[in-house]
Amino acid sequence: MTDTTDVIDVIVAGGGPTGMMLAAELRLQGVRVLVLEKDTEPNRVVRGLGLHARSVEVLDQRGLLERFLPLGKQYPLHGSFAGISKPAPDGLDTAHPYVLGIPQTVTERLLTEHAVEVGIELRRGCELVGLSQDDQGVTAELADGARLRSRYLVGCDGGRSTVRKLLGVGFPGEPASTEWLLGEVEVGVPAETVAAVSAEVRATQRGFGAGPVGDGVYRVVVPADGVAEDRTVPPTLEELKQQLRVHGGTDFGAHSPRWLSRFGDATRLAEHYRTGRVLLAGDAAHVHPPLGGQGLNLGLQDAFNLGWKLAAEVNGWAPEGLLDSYHAERHPVAAGVLDFTRAQAELLSVAPGPRAVRRLVSELMDLEDVNRYLIEKVTAVGIRYDLSERSGERSGERSGEGHELLGRRLRDVGLRQGRLYQRMHGGRGMLLDRTGRLSVDGWADRIEHVVDVGDELDVPAVLLRPDGHVAWVGEDQADLLVEVPRWFGTAVGPATTPVSGERKHNG
Ligand SMILES: Cc1cc2nc3c(=O)[nH]c(=O)nc-3n(C[C@H](O)[C@H](O)[C@H](O)COP(=O)(O)OP(=O)(O)OC[C@H]3O[C@@H](n4cnc5c(N)ncnc54)[C@H](O)[C@@H]3O)c2cc1C
């Protein structure tokens, strides 16, 4: 076996959206990354159809949004829960109040292009089949018998994650009870017929649909006849047509499929996101039915949370517990998404009880606060990490303690020159300092000190982590110097307390 730990810091198993996002985030921090992808070609199956506001923000924070916007369509945000739709309230807390409609295949292509451009290595046709770890690193075994060493490994290998299984990490939850067939096909009937049949059937069966995707091709979804033993085996065209006839009374003369696939409603969450030097992210850590379209978004945001923390570990400055905060922060978020989809699934039933609750929820969504709450949940802009664990024994008397911004991501704000998110492309932490009196000199390699902040930020100063979440709010230098090492490790230079009134202009 070749010991490659000196050349590979992190192996990412799985080159889907989570894996490619993570690989690029690690690379941004100088980490040497190898992505192993079992498929020889990019996946043609279009699962996800859109990106929610927080994912759009994440792309913006890394300078990637410009690649995505021309290839997607912006749909104004609206309240949406279990198919109940309400107009969005004014003043949502994001500079991107829309869903970016973009096929998952395009998202994957753009993320892959970017990751390769910044210097990750992607090896296609490489399936990870074995795994072991020791104090120094991880050994990955490939299907062809090759072995690779790295310091860490992250399983981004989807819902059936080999990495998760090899670790023996529990994946409790509910198995699939229902399955749907999905595909893109051409049809032999007029567009009006497809639309009319779809509308009629969907009135009582929300798991049925057929909509045009361009060039005479339709995206078709229909309940399957039972749950397949092996969902990796795609259905046949005849199977799809048969189910269309059963549920819609017509198979639309479907022919010439671009691709066919199946998916289920299994809902499961990994017990641990970290086992020593091996971590899990994306669908490898959580699966749920695609109600609300959150799975891919959740994976991208796992990667955004994990990337800088794992890089800090590799680069040798991670404070104790930083890497474990990945599980502490992201596991509850996924648990919340799973519950969110479970609740929606209940309301899709046509039984009298769920229909009554559905009517009630619809009325409640007319209340602005309820509507806003649901939108902030599905878009993930409302996420607030509980930072109390990392802040240890904090007394509660220090300034900023419990501030409403703590643990939340800061929305994009205008600076005197440019915008906050434009300044975050490099992936460093940031001290936004309206006082001009603060200093993070000892951490200049990890934190950018910005003093030309402007009035849009209505607190004296905030410390942002590289993922844009607020780690500290306040104006007191001593207080700041207590908090900075908790996220950014020890200072490399003197951590000074500047003379009162001294101004910094290195932002
Ligand atoms: C019908 C449908 C619609 C959906 N719609 C949406 C939506 O609108 N919005 C949304 O956010 N989400 C949606 N999702 C969910 C979304 O598709 C997934 O959450 C997303 O693909 C997860 O990304 P991932 O990178 O974690 O895993 P995957 O996309 O599954 O990628 C895993 C990768 O790992 C590779 N791999 C697997 N095993 C190995 C191995 N042993 N070695 C090496 N490589 C391996 C695979 O080939 C694959 O490329 C939808 C899902 C479905 C089924």
PDB file of C-alpha atoms in Angstrom, residues 89-371:
ATOM      1  CA  PRO A  89     -44.774  38.581   3.837  1.00  0.00           C
ATOM      2  CA  ASP A  90     -42.718  41.719   3.247  1.00  0.00           C
ATOM      3  CA  GLY A  91     -39.225  42.192   4.577  1.00  0.00           C
ATOM      4  CA  LEU A  92     -37.838  38.670   4.599  1.00  0.00           C
ATOM      5  CA  ASP A  93     -34.403  38.569   6.178  1.00  0.00           C
ATOM      6  CA  THR A  94     -32.410  37.849   3.029  1.00  0.00           C
ATOM      7  CA  ALA A  95     -31.040  39.715   0.044  1.00  0.00           C
ATOM      8  CA  HIS A  96     -32.168  36.766  -2.098  1.00  0.00           C
ATOM      9  CA  PRO A  97     -35.939  36.393  -1.569  1.00  0.00           C
ATOM     10  CA  TYR A  98     -36.472  33.791  -4.301  1.00  0.00           C
ATOM     11  CA  VAL A  99     -36.148  30.113  -5.095  1.00  0.00           C
ATOM     12  CA  LEU A 100     -33.529  29.573  -7.768  1.00  0.00           C
ATOM     13  CA  GLY A 101     -35.056  26.992 -10.100  1.00  0.00           C
ATOM     14  CA  ILE A 102     -32.130  25.025 -11.510  1.00  0.00           C
ATOM     15  CA  PRO A 103     -31.864  21.302 -12.292  1.00  0.00           C
ATOM     16  CA  GLN A 104     -29.676  19.315  -9.906  1.00  0.00           C
ATOM     17  CA  THR A 105     -27.578  18.105 -12.826  1.00  0.00           C
ATOM     18  CA  VAL A 106     -26.628  21.719 -13.595  1.00  0.00           C
ATOM     19  CA  THR A 107     -25.881  22.447  -9.930  1.00  0.00           C
ATOM     20  CA  GLU A 108     -23.638  19.389  -9.803  1.00  0.00           C
ATOM     21  CA  ARG A 109     -21.832  20.366 -12.995  1.00  0.00           C
ATOM     22  CA  LEU A 110     -21.170  23.921 -11.801  1.00  0.00           C
ATOM     23  CA  LEU A 111     -19.968  22.806  -8.368  1.00  0.00           C
ATOM     24  CA  THR A 112     -17.700  20.209  -9.947  1.00  0.00           C
ATOM     25  CA  GLU A 113     -16.233  22.686 -12.425  1.00  0.00           C
ATOM     26  CA  HIS A 114     -15.506  25.111  -9.622  1.00  0.00           C
ATOM     27  CA  ALA A 115     -13.956  22.485  -7.335  1.00  0.00           C
ATOM     28  CA  VAL A 116     -11.682  21.229 -10.111  1.00  0.00           C
ATOM     29  CA  GLU A 117     -10.710  24.813 -11.027  1.00  0.00           C
ATOM     30  CA  VAL A 118      -9.588  25.526  -7.472  1.00  0.00           C
ATOM     31  CA  GLY A 119      -7.435  22.423  -7.467  1.00  0.00           C
ATOM     32  CA  ILE A 120      -9.217  19.402  -6.028  1.00  0.00           C
ATOM     33  CA  GLU A 121      -8.562  16.044  -7.632  1.00  0.00           C
ATOM     34  CA  LEU A 122     -11.626  14.132  -8.838  1.00  0.00           C
ATOM     35  CA  ARG A 123     -11.227  10.442  -9.652  1.00  0.00           C
ATOM     36  CA  ARG A 124     -14.243   8.966 -11.398  1.00  0.00           C
ATOM     37  CA  GLY A 125     -14.930   5.236 -11.554  1.00  0.00           C
ATOM     38  CA  CYS A 126     -13.440   4.840  -8.040  1.00  0.00           C
ATOM     39  CA  GLU A 127     -15.748   3.124  -5.586  1.00  0.00           C
ATOM     40  CA  LEU A 128     -14.817   3.061  -1.922  1.00  0.00           C
ATOM     41  CA  VAL A 129     -15.498  -0.392  -0.506  1.00  0.00           C
ATOM     42  CA  GLY A 130     -13.401  -0.574   2.662  1.00  0.00           C
ATOM     43  CA  LEU A 131     -12.260   1.695   5.450  1.00  0.00           C
ATOM     44  CA  SER A 132     -10.085   1.619   8.551  1.00  0.00           C
ATOM     45  CA  GLN A 133      -8.562   4.309  10.733  1.00  0.00           C
ATOM     46  CA  ASP A 134      -5.807   4.767  13.288  1.00  0.00           C
ATOM     47  CA  ASP A 135      -4.314   7.681  15.207  1.00  0.00           C
ATOM     48  CA  GLN A 136      -2.559   9.100  12.167  1.00  0.00           C
ATOM     49  CA  GLY A 137      -5.093   8.713   9.419  1.00  0.00           C
ATOM     50  CA  VAL A 138      -7.600   6.747   7.411  1.00  0.00           C
ATOM     51  CA  THR A 139      -7.108   3.950   4.889  1.00  0.00           C
ATOM     52  CA  ALA A 140      -9.656   3.735   2.113  1.00  0.00           C
ATOM     53  CA  GLU A 141      -9.949   0.589   0.051  1.00  0.00           C
ATOM     54  CA  LEU A 142     -11.231   0.863  -3.503  1.00  0.00           C
ATOM     55  CA  ALA A 143     -13.186  -1.675  -5.518  1.00  0.00           C
ATOM     56  CA  ASP A 144     -10.127  -2.394  -7.686  1.00  0.00           C
ATOM     57  CA  GLY A 145      -8.135  -3.330  -4.582  1.00  0.00           C
ATOM     58  CA  ALA A 146      -6.115  -0.092  -4.406  1.00  0.00           C
ATOM     59  CA  ARG A 147      -5.593   1.472  -0.993  1.00  0.00           C
ATOM     60  CA  LEU A 148      -5.234   5.162  -0.234  1.00  0.00           C
ATOM     61  CA  ARG A 149      -4.237   6.981   2.934  1.00  0.00           C
ATOM     62  CA  SER A 150      -5.398  10.381   4.064  1.00  0.00           C
ATOM     63  CA  ARG A 151      -5.589  12.238   7.340  1.00  0.00           C
ATOM     64  CA  TYR A 152      -9.399  12.469   7.280  1.00  0.00           C
ATOM     65  CA  LEU A 153     -12.209  11.059   5.191  1.00  0.00           C
ATOM     66  CA  VAL A 154     -15.726  12.374   4.670  1.00  0.00           C
ATOM     67  CA  GLY A 155     -18.547  10.163   3.440  1.00  0.00           C
ATOM     68  CA  CYS A 156     -20.645  12.231   1.024  1.00  0.00           C
ATOM     69  CA  ASP A 157     -21.756   9.059  -0.686  1.00  0.00           C
ATOM     70  CA  GLY A 158     -25.517   9.467  -0.567  1.00  0.00           C
ATOM     71  CA  GLY A 159     -28.401   7.821   1.272  1.00  0.00           C
ATOM     72  CA  ARG A 160     -27.045   4.289   0.924  1.00  0.00           C
ATOM     73  CA  SER A 161     -23.646   5.477   2.182  1.00  0.00           C
ATOM     74  CA  THR A 162     -20.997   2.781   2.195  1.00  0.00           C
ATOM     75  CA  VAL A 163     -18.930   4.902   4.569  1.00  0.00           C
ATOM     76  CA  ARG A 164     -21.768   5.092   7.093  1.00  0.00           C
ATOM     77  CA  LYS A 165     -22.302   1.333   6.899  1.00  0.00           C
ATOM     78  CA  LEU A 166     -18.582   0.565   7.225  1.00  0.00           C
ATOM     79  CA  LEU A 167     -18.437   2.765  10.320  1.00  0.00           C
ATOM     80  CA  GLY A 168     -21.430   0.928  11.751  1.00  0.00           C
ATOM     81  CA  VAL A 169     -23.161   4.238  12.472  1.00  0.00           C
ATOM     82  CA  GLY A 170     -26.852   3.739  13.222  1.00  0.00           C
ATOM     83  CA  PHE A 171     -29.368   5.224  10.805  1.00  0.00           C
ATOM     84  CA  PRO A 172     -32.623   5.139  12.751  1.00  0.00           C
ATOM     85  CA  GLY A 173     -35.922   6.320  11.335  1.00  0.00           C
ATOM     86  CA  GLU A 174     -38.709   4.993   9.144  1.00  0.00           C
ATOM     87  CA  PRO A 175     -38.176   2.769   6.091  1.00  0.00           C
ATOM     88  CA  ALA A 176     -39.823   3.658   2.789  1.00  0.00           C
ATOM     89  CA  SER A 177     -43.514   2.834   2.814  1.00  0.00           C
ATOM     90  CA  THR A 178     -44.263   4.397  -0.556  1.00  0.00           C
ATOM     91  CA  GLU A 179     -42.274   4.697  -3.726  1.00  0.00           C
ATOM     92  CA  TRP A 180     -42.643   6.848  -6.806  1.00  0.00           C
ATOM     93  CA  LEU A 181     -41.423   6.436 -10.376  1.00  0.00           C
ATOM     94  CA  LEU A 182     -39.824   9.511 -11.913  1.00  0.00           C
ATOM     95  CA  GLY A 183     -38.612  10.155 -15.406  1.00  0.00           C
ATOM     96  CA  GLU A 184     -38.262  12.486 -18.333  1.00  0.00           C
ATOM     97  CA  VAL A 185     -40.125  11.217 -21.398  1.00  0.00           C
ATOM     98  CA  GLU A 186     -41.635  12.416 -24.643  1.00  0.00           C
ATOM     99  CA  VAL A 187     -45.403  12.083 -24.993  1.00  0.00           C
ATOM    100  CA  GLY A 188     -47.745  11.216 -27.839  1.00  0.00           C
ATOM    101  CA  VAL A 189     -50.679  13.436 -26.813  1.00  0.00           C
ATOM    102  CA  PRO A 190     -51.266  17.227 -26.951  1.00  0.00           C
ATOM    103  CA  ALA A 191     -49.903  19.402 -24.144  1.00  0.00           C
ATOM    104  CA  GLU A 192     -53.474  20.354 -23.140  1.00  0.00           C
ATOM    105  CA  THR A 193     -54.316  16.698 -22.500  1.00  0.00           C
ATOM    106  CA  VAL A 194     -51.275  16.227 -20.255  1.00  0.00           C
ATOM    107  CA  ALA A 195     -52.139  19.405 -18.314  1.00  0.00           C
ATOM    108  CA  ALA A 196     -55.826  18.503 -17.923  1.00  0.00           C
ATOM    109  CA  VAL A 197     -55.192  14.927 -16.773  1.00  0.00           C
ATOM    110  CA  SER A 198     -52.473  16.071 -14.388  1.00  0.00           C
ATOM    111  CA  ALA A 199     -54.674  18.723 -12.806  1.00  0.00           C
ATOM    112  CA  GLU A 200     -57.575  16.318 -12.403  1.00  0.00           C
ATOM    113  CA  VAL A 201     -55.536  13.497 -10.840  1.00  0.00           C
ATOM    114  CA  ARG A 202     -53.545  15.829  -8.584  1.00  0.00           C
ATOM    115  CA  ALA A 203     -56.765  17.055  -6.981  1.00  0.00           C
ATOM    116  CA  THR A 204     -56.854  13.763  -5.079  1.00  0.00           C
ATOM    117  CA  GLN A 205     -53.339  12.321  -5.537  1.00  0.00           C
ATOM    118  CA  ARG A 206     -50.494  14.721  -4.908  1.00  0.00           C
ATOM    119  CA  GLY A 207     -47.891  12.135  -5.815  1.00  0.00           C
ATOM    120  CA  PHE A 208     -48.886  12.348  -9.481  1.00  0.00           C
ATOM    121  CA  GLY A 209     -47.684  14.908 -11.986  1.00  0.00           C
ATOM    122  CA  ALA A 210     -46.505  15.592 -15.510  1.00  0.00           C
ATOM    123  CA  GLY A 211     -45.000  18.923 -16.495  1.00  0.00           C
ATOM    124  CA  PRO A 212     -43.077  20.158 -19.538  1.00  0.00           C
ATOM    125  CA  VAL A 213     -39.306  20.705 -19.186  1.00  0.00           C
ATOM    126  CA  GLY A 214     -38.704  21.892 -22.762  1.00  0.00           C
ATOM    127  CA  ASP A 215     -38.043  20.352 -26.173  1.00  0.00           C
ATOM    128  CA  GLY A 216     -41.300  18.355 -25.953  1.00  0.00           C
ATOM    129  CA  VAL A 217     -40.023  16.463 -22.917  1.00  0.00           C
ATOM    130  CA  TYR A 218     -42.114  15.989 -19.755  1.00  0.00           C
ATOM    131  CA  ARG A 219     -41.035  15.299 -16.188  1.00  0.00           C
ATOM    132  CA  VAL A 220     -43.416  12.605 -14.981  1.00  0.00           C
ATOM    133  CA  VAL A 221     -43.937  11.326 -11.441  1.00  0.00           C
ATOM    134  CA  VAL A 222     -46.361   8.592 -10.464  1.00  0.00           C
ATOM    135  CA  PRO A 223     -46.774   6.251  -7.465  1.00  0.00           C
ATOM    136  CA  ALA A 224     -45.046   2.898  -7.982  1.00  0.00           C
ATOM    137  CA  ASP A 225     -46.647  -0.491  -7.481  1.00  0.00           C
ATOM    138  CA  GLY A 226     -45.076  -1.224  -4.080  1.00  0.00           C
ATOM    139  CA  VAL A 227     -41.564  -0.639  -2.827  1.00  0.00           C
ATOM    140  CA  ALA A 228     -38.676  -2.068  -4.878  1.00  0.00           C
ATOM    141  CA  GLU A 229     -36.146  -4.414  -3.291  1.00  0.00           C
ATOM    142  CA  ASP A 230     -33.323  -2.500  -4.900  1.00  0.00           C
ATOM    143  CA  ARG A 231     -34.100   1.121  -5.646  1.00  0.00           C
ATOM    144  CA  THR A 232     -30.861   1.598  -7.537  1.00  0.00           C
ATOM    145  CA  VAL A 233     -32.389  -0.397 -10.422  1.00  0.00           C
ATOM    146  CA  PRO A 234     -34.368   2.070 -12.576  1.00  0.00           C
ATOM    147  CA  PRO A 235     -37.894   1.185 -13.684  1.00  0.00           C
ATOM    148  CA  THR A 236     -38.616   0.234 -17.275  1.00  0.00           C
ATOM    149  CA  LEU A 237     -40.614   2.483 -19.578  1.00  0.00           C
ATOM    150  CA  GLU A 238     -43.385  -0.134 -19.567  1.00  0.00           C
ATOM    151  CA  GLU A 239     -43.502  -0.034 -15.743  1.00  0.00           C
ATOM    152  CA  LEU A 240     -43.867   3.763 -15.826  1.00  0.00           C
ATOM    153  CA  LYS A 241     -46.623   3.593 -18.474  1.00  0.00           C
ATOM    154  CA  GLN A 242     -48.468   0.910 -16.546  1.00  0.00           C
ATOM    155  CA  GLN A 243     -48.517   3.093 -13.394  1.00  0.00           C
ATOM    156  CA  LEU A 244     -49.616   6.123 -15.411  1.00  0.00           C
ATOM    157  CA  ARG A 245     -52.549   4.100 -16.727  1.00  0.00           C
ATOM    158  CA  VAL A 246     -53.421   2.872 -13.219  1.00  0.00           C
ATOM    159  CA  HIS A 247     -53.403   6.354 -11.651  1.00  0.00           C
ATOM    160  CA  GLY A 248     -54.157   8.676 -14.561  1.00  0.00           C
ATOM    161  CA  GLY A 249     -56.194   6.483 -16.887  1.00  0.00           C
ATOM    162  CA  THR A 250     -53.704   7.192 -19.708  1.00  0.00           C
ATOM    163  CA  ASP A 251     -49.997   6.677 -20.290  1.00  0.00           C
ATOM    164  CA  PHE A 252     -49.814   9.837 -22.445  1.00  0.00           C
ATOM    165  CA  GLY A 253     -48.230   7.686 -25.152  1.00  0.00           C
ATOM    166  CA  ALA A 254     -44.952   8.077 -23.256  1.00  0.00           C
ATOM    167  CA  HIS A 255     -41.837   7.128 -25.226  1.00  0.00           C
ATOM    168  CA  SER A 256     -38.137   7.914 -25.704  1.00  0.00           C
ATOM    169  CA  PRO A 257     -37.200   8.326 -22.015  1.00  0.00           C
ATOM    170  CA  ARG A 258     -34.167  10.504 -21.289  1.00  0.00           C
ATOM    171  CA  TRP A 259     -33.842   8.752 -17.966  1.00  0.00           C
ATOM    172  CA  LEU A 260     -36.030   6.853 -15.488  1.00  0.00           C
ATOM    173  CA  SER A 261     -35.615   6.593 -11.741  1.00  0.00           C
ATOM    174  CA  ARG A 262     -37.439   5.757  -8.530  1.00  0.00           C
ATOM    175  CA  PHE A 263     -37.458   7.291  -5.067  1.00  0.00           C
ATOM    176  CA  GLY A 264     -39.082   6.548  -1.728  1.00  0.00           C
ATOM    177  CA  ASP A 265     -40.140   8.260   1.477  1.00  0.00           C
ATOM    178  CA  ALA A 266     -37.626   6.709   3.891  1.00  0.00           C
ATOM    179  CA  THR A 267     -36.817   9.149   6.699  1.00  0.00           C
ATOM    180  CA  ARG A 268     -33.611   8.497   8.602  1.00  0.00           C
ATOM    181  CA  LEU A 269     -30.895  10.366  10.477  1.00  0.00           C
ATOM    182  CA  ALA A 270     -27.373   9.140  11.266  1.00  0.00           C
ATOM    183  CA  GLU A 271     -26.684   8.842  14.976  1.00  0.00           C
ATOM    184  CA  HIS A 272     -23.228  10.389  14.723  1.00  0.00           C
ATOM    185  CA  TYR A 273     -21.771  12.685  12.100  1.00  0.00           C
ATOM    186  CA  ARG A 274     -18.227  12.009  13.311  1.00  0.00           C
ATOM    187  CA  THR A 275     -16.414   8.790  14.147  1.00  0.00           C
ATOM    188  CA  GLY A 276     -12.799   9.671  14.858  1.00  0.00           C
ATOM    189  CA  ARG A 277     -11.248  10.819  11.599  1.00  0.00           C
ATOM    190  CA  VAL A 278     -14.274   9.969   9.476  1.00  0.00           C
ATOM    191  CA  LEU A 279     -17.286  12.235   9.043  1.00  0.00           C
ATOM    192  CA  LEU A 280     -20.605  12.089   7.228  1.00  0.00           C
ATOM    193  CA  ALA A 281     -22.361  14.837   5.286  1.00  0.00           C
ATOM    194  CA  GLY A 282     -25.379  15.260   3.016  1.00  0.00           C
ATOM    195  CA  ASP A 283     -27.663  12.334   2.238  1.00  0.00           C
ATOM    196  CA  ALA A 284     -25.096   9.994   3.818  1.00  0.00           C
ATOM    197  CA  ALA A 285     -26.172  11.558   7.119  1.00  0.00           C
ATOM    198  CA  HIS A 286     -29.884  12.115   6.521  1.00  0.00           C
ATOM    199  CA  VAL A 287     -32.626  11.079   4.104  1.00  0.00           C
ATOM    200  CA  HIS A 288     -36.232  12.226   3.838  1.00  0.00           C
ATOM    201  CA  PRO A 289     -38.883  12.553   1.127  1.00  0.00           C
ATOM    202  CA  PRO A 290     -38.331  15.510  -1.208  1.00  0.00           C
ATOM    203  CA  LEU A 291     -41.290  17.540   0.126  1.00  0.00           C
ATOM    204  CA  GLY A 292     -40.221  21.157   0.162  1.00  0.00           C
ATOM    205  CA  GLY A 293     -37.055  20.354  -1.806  1.00  0.00           C
ATOM    206  CA  GLN A 294     -34.582  20.558   1.037  1.00  0.00           C
ATOM    207  CA  GLY A 295     -32.206  17.570   0.774  1.00  0.00           C
ATOM    208  CA  LEU A 296     -29.619  19.008  -1.574  1.00  0.00           C
ATOM    209  CA  ASN A 297     -29.788  22.349   0.217  1.00  0.00           C
ATOM    210  CA  LEU A 298     -29.194  20.633   3.535  1.00  0.00           C
ATOM    211  CA  GLY A 299     -26.164  18.832   2.100  1.00  0.00           C
ATOM    212  CA  LEU A 300     -24.626  22.033   0.703  1.00  0.00           C
ATOM    213  CA  GLN A 301     -25.058  23.682   4.075  1.00  0.00           C
ATOM    214  CA  ASP A 302     -23.551  20.690   5.916  1.00  0.00           C
ATOM    215  CA  ALA A 303     -20.526  21.092   3.662  1.00  0.00           C
ATOM    216  CA  PHE A 304     -20.374  24.818   4.343  1.00  0.00           C
ATOM    217  CA  ASN A 305     -20.428  24.192   8.086  1.00  0.00           C
ATOM    218  CA  LEU A 306     -17.900  21.369   8.003  1.00  0.00           C
ATOM    219  CA  GLY A 307     -15.401  22.682   5.450  1.00  0.00           C
ATOM    220  CA  TRP A 308     -13.654  25.394   7.460  1.00  0.00           C
ATOM    221  CA  LYS A 309     -13.721  23.364  10.673  1.00  0.00           C
ATOM    222  CA  LEU A 310     -12.105  20.312   9.116  1.00  0.00           C
ATOM    223  CA  ALA A 311      -9.632  22.572   7.327  1.00  0.00           C
ATOM    224  CA  ALA A 312      -8.751  24.183  10.671  1.00  0.00           C
ATOM    225  CA  GLU A 313      -8.048  20.708  12.041  1.00  0.00           C
ATOM    226  CA  VAL A 314      -5.866  19.810   9.052  1.00  0.00           C
ATOM    227  CA  ASN A 315      -4.075  23.155   9.172  1.00  0.00           C
ATOM    228  CA  GLY A 316      -3.340  22.709  12.841  1.00  0.00           C
ATOM    229  CA  TRP A 317      -5.102  25.665  14.424  1.00  0.00           C
ATOM    230  CA  ALA A 318      -8.498  24.184  15.338  1.00  0.00           C
ATOM    231  CA  PRO A 319      -9.379  24.831  18.968  1.00  0.00           C
ATOM    232  CA  GLU A 320     -10.521  21.834  20.944  1.00  0.00           C
ATOM    233  CA  GLY A 321     -14.057  20.781  20.112  1.00  0.00           C
ATOM    234  CA  LEU A 322     -14.334  22.801  16.902  1.00  0.00           C
ATOM    235  CA  LEU A 323     -14.685  19.742  14.674  1.00  0.00           C
ATOM    236  CA  ASP A 324     -17.243  18.203  17.029  1.00  0.00           C
ATOM    237  CA  SER A 325     -19.333  21.352  16.757  1.00  0.00           C
ATOM    238  CA  TYR A 326     -20.162  20.145  13.228  1.00  0.00           C
ATOM    239  CA  HIS A 327     -22.351  17.368  14.636  1.00  0.00           C
ATOM    240  CA  ALA A 328     -23.601  19.576  17.471  1.00  0.00           C
ATOM    241  CA  GLU A 329     -24.816  22.211  15.013  1.00  0.00           C
ATOM    242  CA  ARG A 330     -25.904  20.248  11.959  1.00  0.00           C
ATOM    243  CA  HIS A 331     -27.511  17.150  13.495  1.00  0.00           C
ATOM    244  CA  PRO A 332     -30.352  19.168  15.094  1.00  0.00           C
ATOM    245  CA  VAL A 333     -30.874  21.057  11.827  1.00  0.00           C
ATOM    246  CA  ALA A 334     -31.353  17.794   9.927  1.00  0.00           C
ATOM    247  CA  ALA A 335     -33.632  16.444  12.675  1.00  0.00           C
ATOM    248  CA  GLY A 336     -35.751  19.566  12.206  1.00  0.00           C
ATOM    249  CA  VAL A 337     -35.930  19.089   8.428  1.00  0.00           C
ATOM    250  CA  LEU A 338     -36.952  15.452   8.863  1.00  0.00           C
ATOM    251  CA  ASP A 339     -39.792  16.502  11.167  1.00  0.00           C
ATOM    252  CA  PHE A 340     -40.761  19.251   8.747  1.00  0.00           C
ATOM    253  CA  THR A 341     -41.186  16.705   5.956  1.00  0.00           C
ATOM    254  CA  ARG A 342     -42.940  14.193   8.223  1.00  0.00           C
ATOM    255  CA  ALA A 343     -45.478  16.867   9.115  1.00  0.00           C
ATOM    256  CA  GLN A 344     -46.030  17.766   5.463  1.00  0.00           C
ATOM    257  CA  ALA A 345     -46.397  14.114   4.478  1.00  0.00           C
ATOM    258  CA  GLU A 346     -49.230  13.742   7.006  1.00  0.00           C
ATOM    259  CA  LEU A 347     -51.075  16.689   5.492  1.00  0.00           C
ATOM    260  CA  LEU A 348     -50.940  15.203   1.998  1.00  0.00           C
ATOM    261  CA  SER A 349     -53.287  12.420   3.044  1.00  0.00           C
ATOM    262  CA  VAL A 350     -56.841  12.711   1.745  1.00  0.00           C
ATOM    263  CA  ALA A 351     -58.287  11.172   4.928  1.00  0.00           C
ATOM    264  CA  PRO A 352     -60.750  13.462   6.768  1.00  0.00           C
ATOM    265  CA  GLY A 353     -58.509  14.048   9.821  1.00  0.00           C
ATOM    266  CA  PRO A 354     -55.392  15.232   7.942  1.00  0.00           C
ATOM    267  CA  ARG A 355     -57.614  17.262   5.595  1.00  0.00           C
ATOM    268  CA  ALA A 356     -59.084  19.076   8.586  1.00  0.00           C
ATOM    269  CA  VAL A 357     -55.590  19.813   9.959  1.00  0.00           C
ATOM    270  CA  ARG A 358     -54.591  20.949   6.480  1.00  0.00           C
ATOM    271  CA  ARG A 359     -57.441  23.473   6.419  1.00  0.00           C
ATOM    272  CA  LEU A 360     -56.399  24.704   9.830  1.00  0.00           C
ATOM    273  CA  VAL A 361     -52.732  25.059   8.803  1.00  0.00           C
ATOM    274  CA  SER A 362     -53.863  26.962   5.717  1.00  0.00           C
ATOM    275  CA  GLU A 363     -55.762  29.415   7.935  1.00  0.00           C
ATOM    276  CA  LEU A 364     -52.804  29.718  10.294  1.00  0.00           C
ATOM    277  CA  MET A 365     -50.521  30.529   7.370  1.00  0.00           C
ATOM    278  CA  ASP A 366     -52.629  33.636   6.804  1.00  0.00           C
ATOM    279  CA  LEU A 367     -51.060  34.907  10.027  1.00  0.00           C
ATOM    280  CA  GLU A 368     -47.910  36.716   8.994  1.00  0.00           C
ATOM    281  CA  ASP A 369     -45.769  35.341  11.812  1.00  0.00           C
ATOM    282  CA  VAL A 370     -46.697  31.753  10.980  1.00  0.00           C
ATOM    283  CA  ASN A 371     -46.064  32.260   7.287  1.00  0.00           C
TER     284      ASN A 371
END
